[in-house]
Coordinates of C-alpha atoms in Angstrom, one line a residue:
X2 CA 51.1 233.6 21.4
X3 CA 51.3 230.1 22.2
X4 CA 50.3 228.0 25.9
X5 CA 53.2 226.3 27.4
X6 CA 51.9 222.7 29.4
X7 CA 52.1 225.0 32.4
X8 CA 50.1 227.2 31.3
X9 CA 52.6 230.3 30.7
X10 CA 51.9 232.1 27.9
X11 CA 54.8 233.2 25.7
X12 CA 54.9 235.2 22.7
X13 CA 55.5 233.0 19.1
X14 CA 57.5 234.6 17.9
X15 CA 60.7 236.4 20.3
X16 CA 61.9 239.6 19.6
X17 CA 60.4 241.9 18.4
X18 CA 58.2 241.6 14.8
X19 CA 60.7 242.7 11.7
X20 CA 57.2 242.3 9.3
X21 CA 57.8 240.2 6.1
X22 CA 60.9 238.0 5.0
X23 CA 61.7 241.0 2.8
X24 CA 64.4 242.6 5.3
X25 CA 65.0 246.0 6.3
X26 CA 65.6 249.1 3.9
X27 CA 69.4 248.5 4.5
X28 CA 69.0 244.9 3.6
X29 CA 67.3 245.6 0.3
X30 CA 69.7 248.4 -0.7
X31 CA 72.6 245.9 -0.2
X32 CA 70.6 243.2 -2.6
X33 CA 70.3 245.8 -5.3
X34 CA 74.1 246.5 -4.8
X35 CA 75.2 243.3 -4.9
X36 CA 78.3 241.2 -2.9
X37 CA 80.6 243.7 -1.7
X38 CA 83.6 244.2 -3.4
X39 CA 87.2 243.8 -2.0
X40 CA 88.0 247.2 -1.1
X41 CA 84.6 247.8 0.7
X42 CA 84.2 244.6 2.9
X43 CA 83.6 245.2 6.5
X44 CA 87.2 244.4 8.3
X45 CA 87.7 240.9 10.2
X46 CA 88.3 241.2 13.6
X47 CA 90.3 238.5 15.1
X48 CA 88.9 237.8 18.8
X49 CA 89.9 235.6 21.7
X50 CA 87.4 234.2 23.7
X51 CA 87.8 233.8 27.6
X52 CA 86.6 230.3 28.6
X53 CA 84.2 230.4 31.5
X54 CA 83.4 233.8 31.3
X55 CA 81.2 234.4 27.8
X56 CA 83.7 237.9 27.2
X57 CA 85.4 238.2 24.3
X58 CA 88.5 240.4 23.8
X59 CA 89.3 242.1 20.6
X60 CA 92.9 241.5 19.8
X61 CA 94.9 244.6 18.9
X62 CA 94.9 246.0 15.4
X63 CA 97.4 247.3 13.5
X64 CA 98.1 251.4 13.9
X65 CA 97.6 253.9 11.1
X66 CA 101.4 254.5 9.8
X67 CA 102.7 257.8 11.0
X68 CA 103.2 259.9 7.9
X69 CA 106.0 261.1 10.3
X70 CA 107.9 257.4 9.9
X71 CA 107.4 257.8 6.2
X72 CA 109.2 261.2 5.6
X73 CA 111.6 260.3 7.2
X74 CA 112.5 256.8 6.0
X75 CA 112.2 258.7 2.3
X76 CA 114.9 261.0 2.7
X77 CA 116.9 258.4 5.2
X78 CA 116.9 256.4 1.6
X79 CA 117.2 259.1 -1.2
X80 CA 120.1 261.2 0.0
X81 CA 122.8 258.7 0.3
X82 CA 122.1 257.7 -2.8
X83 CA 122.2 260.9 -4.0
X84 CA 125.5 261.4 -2.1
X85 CA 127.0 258.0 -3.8
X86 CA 125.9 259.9 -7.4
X87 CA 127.7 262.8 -6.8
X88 CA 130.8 261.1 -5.5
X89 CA 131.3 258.8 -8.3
X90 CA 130.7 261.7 -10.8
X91 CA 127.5 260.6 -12.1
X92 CA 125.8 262.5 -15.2
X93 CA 122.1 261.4 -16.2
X94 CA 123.1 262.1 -19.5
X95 CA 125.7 259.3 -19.3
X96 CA 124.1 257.3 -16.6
X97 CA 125.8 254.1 -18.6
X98 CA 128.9 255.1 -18.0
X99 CA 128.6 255.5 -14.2
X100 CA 129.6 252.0 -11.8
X101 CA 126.7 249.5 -11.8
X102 CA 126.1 249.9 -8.4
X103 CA 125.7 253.7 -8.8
X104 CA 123.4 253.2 -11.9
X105 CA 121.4 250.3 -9.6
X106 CA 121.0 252.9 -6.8
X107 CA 119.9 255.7 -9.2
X108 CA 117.5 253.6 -11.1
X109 CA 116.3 252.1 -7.6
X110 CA 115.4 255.5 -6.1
X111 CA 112.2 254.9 -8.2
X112 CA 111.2 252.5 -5.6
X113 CA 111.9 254.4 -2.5
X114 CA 108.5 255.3 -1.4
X115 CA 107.0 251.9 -1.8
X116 CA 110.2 251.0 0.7
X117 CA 109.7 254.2 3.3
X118 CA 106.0 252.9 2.5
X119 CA 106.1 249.5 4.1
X120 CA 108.7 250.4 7.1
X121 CA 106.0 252.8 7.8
X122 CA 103.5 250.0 8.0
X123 CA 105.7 247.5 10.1
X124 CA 106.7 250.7 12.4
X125 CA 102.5 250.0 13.0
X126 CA 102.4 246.9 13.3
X127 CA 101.6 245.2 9.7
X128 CA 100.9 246.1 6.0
X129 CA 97.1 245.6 6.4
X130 CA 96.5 249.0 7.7
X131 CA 96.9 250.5 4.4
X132 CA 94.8 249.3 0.9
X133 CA 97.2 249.9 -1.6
X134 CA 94.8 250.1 -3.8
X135 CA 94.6 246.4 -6.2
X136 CA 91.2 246.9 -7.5
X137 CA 90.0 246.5 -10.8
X138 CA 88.7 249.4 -12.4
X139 CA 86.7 249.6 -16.1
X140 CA 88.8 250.1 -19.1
X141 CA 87.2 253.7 -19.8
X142 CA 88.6 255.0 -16.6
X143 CA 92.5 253.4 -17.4
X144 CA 91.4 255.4 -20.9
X145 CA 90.4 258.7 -18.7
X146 CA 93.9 258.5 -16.6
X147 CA 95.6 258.0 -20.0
X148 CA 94.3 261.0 -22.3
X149 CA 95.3 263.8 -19.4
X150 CA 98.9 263.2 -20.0
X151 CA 98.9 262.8 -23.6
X152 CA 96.6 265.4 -24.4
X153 CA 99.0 268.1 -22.1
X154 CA 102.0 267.0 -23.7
X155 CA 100.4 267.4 -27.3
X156 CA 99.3 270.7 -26.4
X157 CA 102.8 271.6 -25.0
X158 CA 104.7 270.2 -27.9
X159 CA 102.4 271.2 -30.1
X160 CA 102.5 274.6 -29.4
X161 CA 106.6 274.7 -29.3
X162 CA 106.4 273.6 -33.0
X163 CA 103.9 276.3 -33.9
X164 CA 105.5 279.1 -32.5
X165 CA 109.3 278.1 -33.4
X166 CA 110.6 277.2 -29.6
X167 CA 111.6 273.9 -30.9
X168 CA 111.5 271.9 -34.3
X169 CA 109.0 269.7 -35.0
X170 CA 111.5 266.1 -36.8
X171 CA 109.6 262.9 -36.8
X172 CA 112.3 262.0 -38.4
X173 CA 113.9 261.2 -35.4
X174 CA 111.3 259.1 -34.2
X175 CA 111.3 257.2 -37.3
X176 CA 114.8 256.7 -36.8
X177 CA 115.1 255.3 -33.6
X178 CA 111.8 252.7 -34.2
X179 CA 112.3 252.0 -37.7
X180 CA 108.9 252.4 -38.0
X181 CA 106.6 254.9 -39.8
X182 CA 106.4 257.9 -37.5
X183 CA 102.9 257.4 -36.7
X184 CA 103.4 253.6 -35.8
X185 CA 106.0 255.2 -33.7
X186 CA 103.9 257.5 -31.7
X187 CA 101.6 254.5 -31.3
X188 CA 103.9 252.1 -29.8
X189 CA 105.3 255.3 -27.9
X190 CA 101.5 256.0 -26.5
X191 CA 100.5 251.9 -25.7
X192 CA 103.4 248.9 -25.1
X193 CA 105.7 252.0 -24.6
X194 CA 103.3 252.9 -21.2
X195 CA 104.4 249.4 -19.9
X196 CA 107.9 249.8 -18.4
X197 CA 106.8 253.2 -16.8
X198 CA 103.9 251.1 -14.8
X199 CA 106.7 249.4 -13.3
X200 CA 108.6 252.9 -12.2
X201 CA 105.1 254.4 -11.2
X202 CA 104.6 251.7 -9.1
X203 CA 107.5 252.1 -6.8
X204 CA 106.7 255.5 -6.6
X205 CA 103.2 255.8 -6.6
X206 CA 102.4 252.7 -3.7
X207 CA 104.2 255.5 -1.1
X208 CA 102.4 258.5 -2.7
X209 CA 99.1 257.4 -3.4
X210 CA 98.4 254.3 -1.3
X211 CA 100.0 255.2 1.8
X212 CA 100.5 259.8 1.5
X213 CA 97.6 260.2 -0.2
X214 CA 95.1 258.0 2.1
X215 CA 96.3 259.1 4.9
X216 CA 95.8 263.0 4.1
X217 CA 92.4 262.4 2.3
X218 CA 91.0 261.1 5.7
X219 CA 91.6 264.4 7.3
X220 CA 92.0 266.9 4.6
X221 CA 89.9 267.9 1.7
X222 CA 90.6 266.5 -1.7
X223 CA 92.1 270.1 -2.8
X224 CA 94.1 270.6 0.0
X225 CA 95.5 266.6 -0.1
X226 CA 96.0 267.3 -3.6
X227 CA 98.3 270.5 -3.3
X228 CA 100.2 268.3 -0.7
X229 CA 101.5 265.1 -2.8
X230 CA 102.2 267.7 -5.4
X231 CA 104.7 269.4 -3.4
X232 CA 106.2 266.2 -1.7
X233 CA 106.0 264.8 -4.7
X234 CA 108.4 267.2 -6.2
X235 CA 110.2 267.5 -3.3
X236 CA 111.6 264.1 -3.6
X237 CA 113.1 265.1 -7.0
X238 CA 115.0 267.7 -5.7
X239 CA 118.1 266.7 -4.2
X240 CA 118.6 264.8 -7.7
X241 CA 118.0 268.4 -9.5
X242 CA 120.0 270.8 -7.2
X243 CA 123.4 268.0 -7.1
X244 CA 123.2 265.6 -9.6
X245 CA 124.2 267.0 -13.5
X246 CA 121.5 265.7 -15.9
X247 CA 119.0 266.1 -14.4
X248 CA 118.4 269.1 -15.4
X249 CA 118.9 270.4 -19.0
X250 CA 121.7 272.1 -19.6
X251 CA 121.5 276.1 -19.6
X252 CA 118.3 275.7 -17.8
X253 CA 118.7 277.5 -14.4
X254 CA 118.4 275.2 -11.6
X255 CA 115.6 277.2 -9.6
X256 CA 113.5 277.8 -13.1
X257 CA 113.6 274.1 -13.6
X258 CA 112.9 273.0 -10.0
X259 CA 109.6 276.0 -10.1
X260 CA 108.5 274.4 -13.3
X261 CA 108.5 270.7 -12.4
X262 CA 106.4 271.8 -8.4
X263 CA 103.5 272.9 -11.0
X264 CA 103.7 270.3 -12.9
X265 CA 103.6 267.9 -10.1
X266 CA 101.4 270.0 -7.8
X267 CA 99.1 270.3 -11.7
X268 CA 99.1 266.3 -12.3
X269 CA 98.2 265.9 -8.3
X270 CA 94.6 266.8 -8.9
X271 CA 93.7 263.7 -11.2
X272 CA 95.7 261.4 -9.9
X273 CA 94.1 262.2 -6.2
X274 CA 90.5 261.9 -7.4
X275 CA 91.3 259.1 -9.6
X276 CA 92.6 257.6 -6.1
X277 CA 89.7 258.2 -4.3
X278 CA 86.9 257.5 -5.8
X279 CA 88.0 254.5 -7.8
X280 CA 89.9 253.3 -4.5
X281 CA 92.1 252.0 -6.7
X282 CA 95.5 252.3 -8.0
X283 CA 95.8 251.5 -11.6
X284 CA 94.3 255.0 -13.1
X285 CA 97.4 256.4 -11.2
X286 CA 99.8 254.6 -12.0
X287 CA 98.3 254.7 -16.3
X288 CA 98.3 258.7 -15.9
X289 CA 101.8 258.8 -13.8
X290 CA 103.4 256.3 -16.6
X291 CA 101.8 258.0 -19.5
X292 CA 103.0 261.3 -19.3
X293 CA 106.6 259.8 -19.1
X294 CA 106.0 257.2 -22.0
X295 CA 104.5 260.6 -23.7
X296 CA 107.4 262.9 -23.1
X297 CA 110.4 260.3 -23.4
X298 CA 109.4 258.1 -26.3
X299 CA 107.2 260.5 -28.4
X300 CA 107.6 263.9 -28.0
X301 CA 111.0 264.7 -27.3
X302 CA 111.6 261.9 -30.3
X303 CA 109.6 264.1 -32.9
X304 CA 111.7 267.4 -31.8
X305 CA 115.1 268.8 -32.8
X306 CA 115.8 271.6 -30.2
X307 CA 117.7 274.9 -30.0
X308 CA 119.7 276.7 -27.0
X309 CA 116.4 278.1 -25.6
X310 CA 114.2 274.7 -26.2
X311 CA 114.5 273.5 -22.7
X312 CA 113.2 276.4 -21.1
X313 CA 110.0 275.9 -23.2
X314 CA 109.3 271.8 -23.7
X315 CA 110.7 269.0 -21.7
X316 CA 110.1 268.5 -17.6
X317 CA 111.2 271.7 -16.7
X318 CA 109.7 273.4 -19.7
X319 CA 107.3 276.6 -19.3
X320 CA 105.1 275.3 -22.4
X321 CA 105.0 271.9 -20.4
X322 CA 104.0 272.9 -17.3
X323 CA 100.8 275.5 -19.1
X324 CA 100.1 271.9 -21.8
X325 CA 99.4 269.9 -18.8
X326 CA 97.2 272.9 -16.5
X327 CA 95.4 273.0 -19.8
X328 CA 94.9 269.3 -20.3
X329 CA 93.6 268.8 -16.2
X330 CA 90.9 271.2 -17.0
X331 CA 89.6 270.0 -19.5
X332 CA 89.6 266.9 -18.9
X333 CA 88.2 267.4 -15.4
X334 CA 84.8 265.7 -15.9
X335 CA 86.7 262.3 -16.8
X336 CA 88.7 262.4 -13.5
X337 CA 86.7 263.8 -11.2
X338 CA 83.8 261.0 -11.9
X339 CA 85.9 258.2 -12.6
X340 CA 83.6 254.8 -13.0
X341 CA 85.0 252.5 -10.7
X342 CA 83.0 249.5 -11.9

């Protein structure tokens, strides 16, 4: 306490006593942790102050995008380009010999969620209300995302060599690398990732940043999980049911479209917890990239096939779908405790 001239007495020290300089438990805890990173920042909130009165009024923030908005801006986008494939006679087979503009659509639908994505964000009032998921993660967890899909299609090709479903020729991979075969599957399984980044991306910005978040917030891992699986396939289908190529020929459509929901509703497990508890989206997008860069560039490379290959190997394959439901279980204790720093 200390005496005023007038002889008030008033505490030395106002408000109440917080002990020593140390801080509080909380304060301490943050110390040991460190700055916080981006992603975990407490959220500015932009304010206007009313002269004369001491109030301040919080301006409006951005909405939550309606996952509503999203669905249907995707299929708003997919079908007519699905429509323009089938009316110019498209074949995925031959997707050079189809118009430009046709081939620019086709290759373009890769980016239709990240587009459905941000009109879903400006329907709410600004891309801010979604973290899409830019963090940096540690090099062992890009490793983690990567050896799912390699080691499920190893296992699937693998086993279609053993047992005779299709011919193991690394011949053919030779061939089209000029390279020894195993410098081949190396550039297949590292530079080779690189352009399918850029695919995964377009996809994977509506799916994971935006589908995924949302769902996680009210849902249970699992159950969000089971959910981009199935719209994740979903998206494919309109392509699988109309347009030829894109699904092998002799391959009954409803075999191929049940084997590529597992394998997406299968790969939807890592690629959720990889989301959530690195809160970031790179792991995705190395996993989602990697098991095309595995399929397309070194496995289907390495094979020579017969009339009953594609129901066993390939996307629609049985042995492809059971490779990869092998490959996320045992690889579960990489994805499901990702390091995130």
């Amino acid at each position: 306490m200390r005496t005023e001239g007038n002889g008030t007495r008033v505490p030395s020290h106002p408000g109440p006593r917080s002990g020593p300089s140390h801080g509080t438990e909380r304060d301490l805890t943050l110390r040991r942790a460190g700055p916080p990173g981006r992603w975990n920042r407490p959220m500015r909130t932009n304010t206007s102050t009313v002269i004369g009165t001491g109030t301040e009024t919080a301006a409006p923030a951005a909405r939550e995008p309606r996952l509503g908005v999203y669905g249907l801006t995707l299929a708003a986008l997919v079908l007519p380009v699905v429509a323009l494939a089938v009316s110019q006679g498209a074949d995925l087979d031959r997707i050079g010999d189809a118009p430009v503009g046709t081939q620019i659509a086709m290759y373009g639908q890769a980016f239709m969620p990240a587009l459905a994505a941000l009109v879903a964000c400006l329907a709410a009032g600004g891309v801010r209300a979604v973290d899409w998921g830019f963090h940096r993660v540690p090099w062992r967890t890009l490793a983690a995302a990567w050896a799912v899909p390699v080691l499920g299609v190893g296992l699937a090709y693998g086993t279609a060599w053993l047992t005779g479903a299709a011919r193991f020729d690394p011949g053919n991979l030779a061939a089209s690398t000029g390279l020894h075969p195993a410098l081949g599957v190396l550039l297949g399984l590292v530079p080779g990732v690189v352009p399918f980044v850029v695919l995964a991306l377009g996809e994977q910005l509506g799916w994971s940043s935006l589908l995924v978040m949302r769902l996680a917030a009210r849902r249970s891992p699992a159950a969000t999980a089971v959910i981009l699986g199935l719209a994740w396939a979903a998206f494919h289908y309109p392509l699988m049911l109309f347009v030829p190529g894109a699904v092998e020929e002799g391959v009954a459509v409803p075999y191929a479209m049940l084997m590529f929901t597992l394998q997406t509703v299968t790969l939807a497990f890592p690629l959720v917890w990889l989301r959530l508890r690195t809160r970031s989206l790179w792991p995705v997008l190395v996993c989602h990239a990697t098991v095309n860069a595995s399929l397309y560039f070194v496995a289907e490379a390495m094979t020579s096939t017969h009339d009953r290959s594609a129901w066993m190997v390939g996307e629609g394959g049985a042995l492809t779908t059971a490779g990869l439901a092998v490959a996320v279980l045992l690889t579960g204790r990489l994805w499901r405790r990702p390091r995130s720093r």
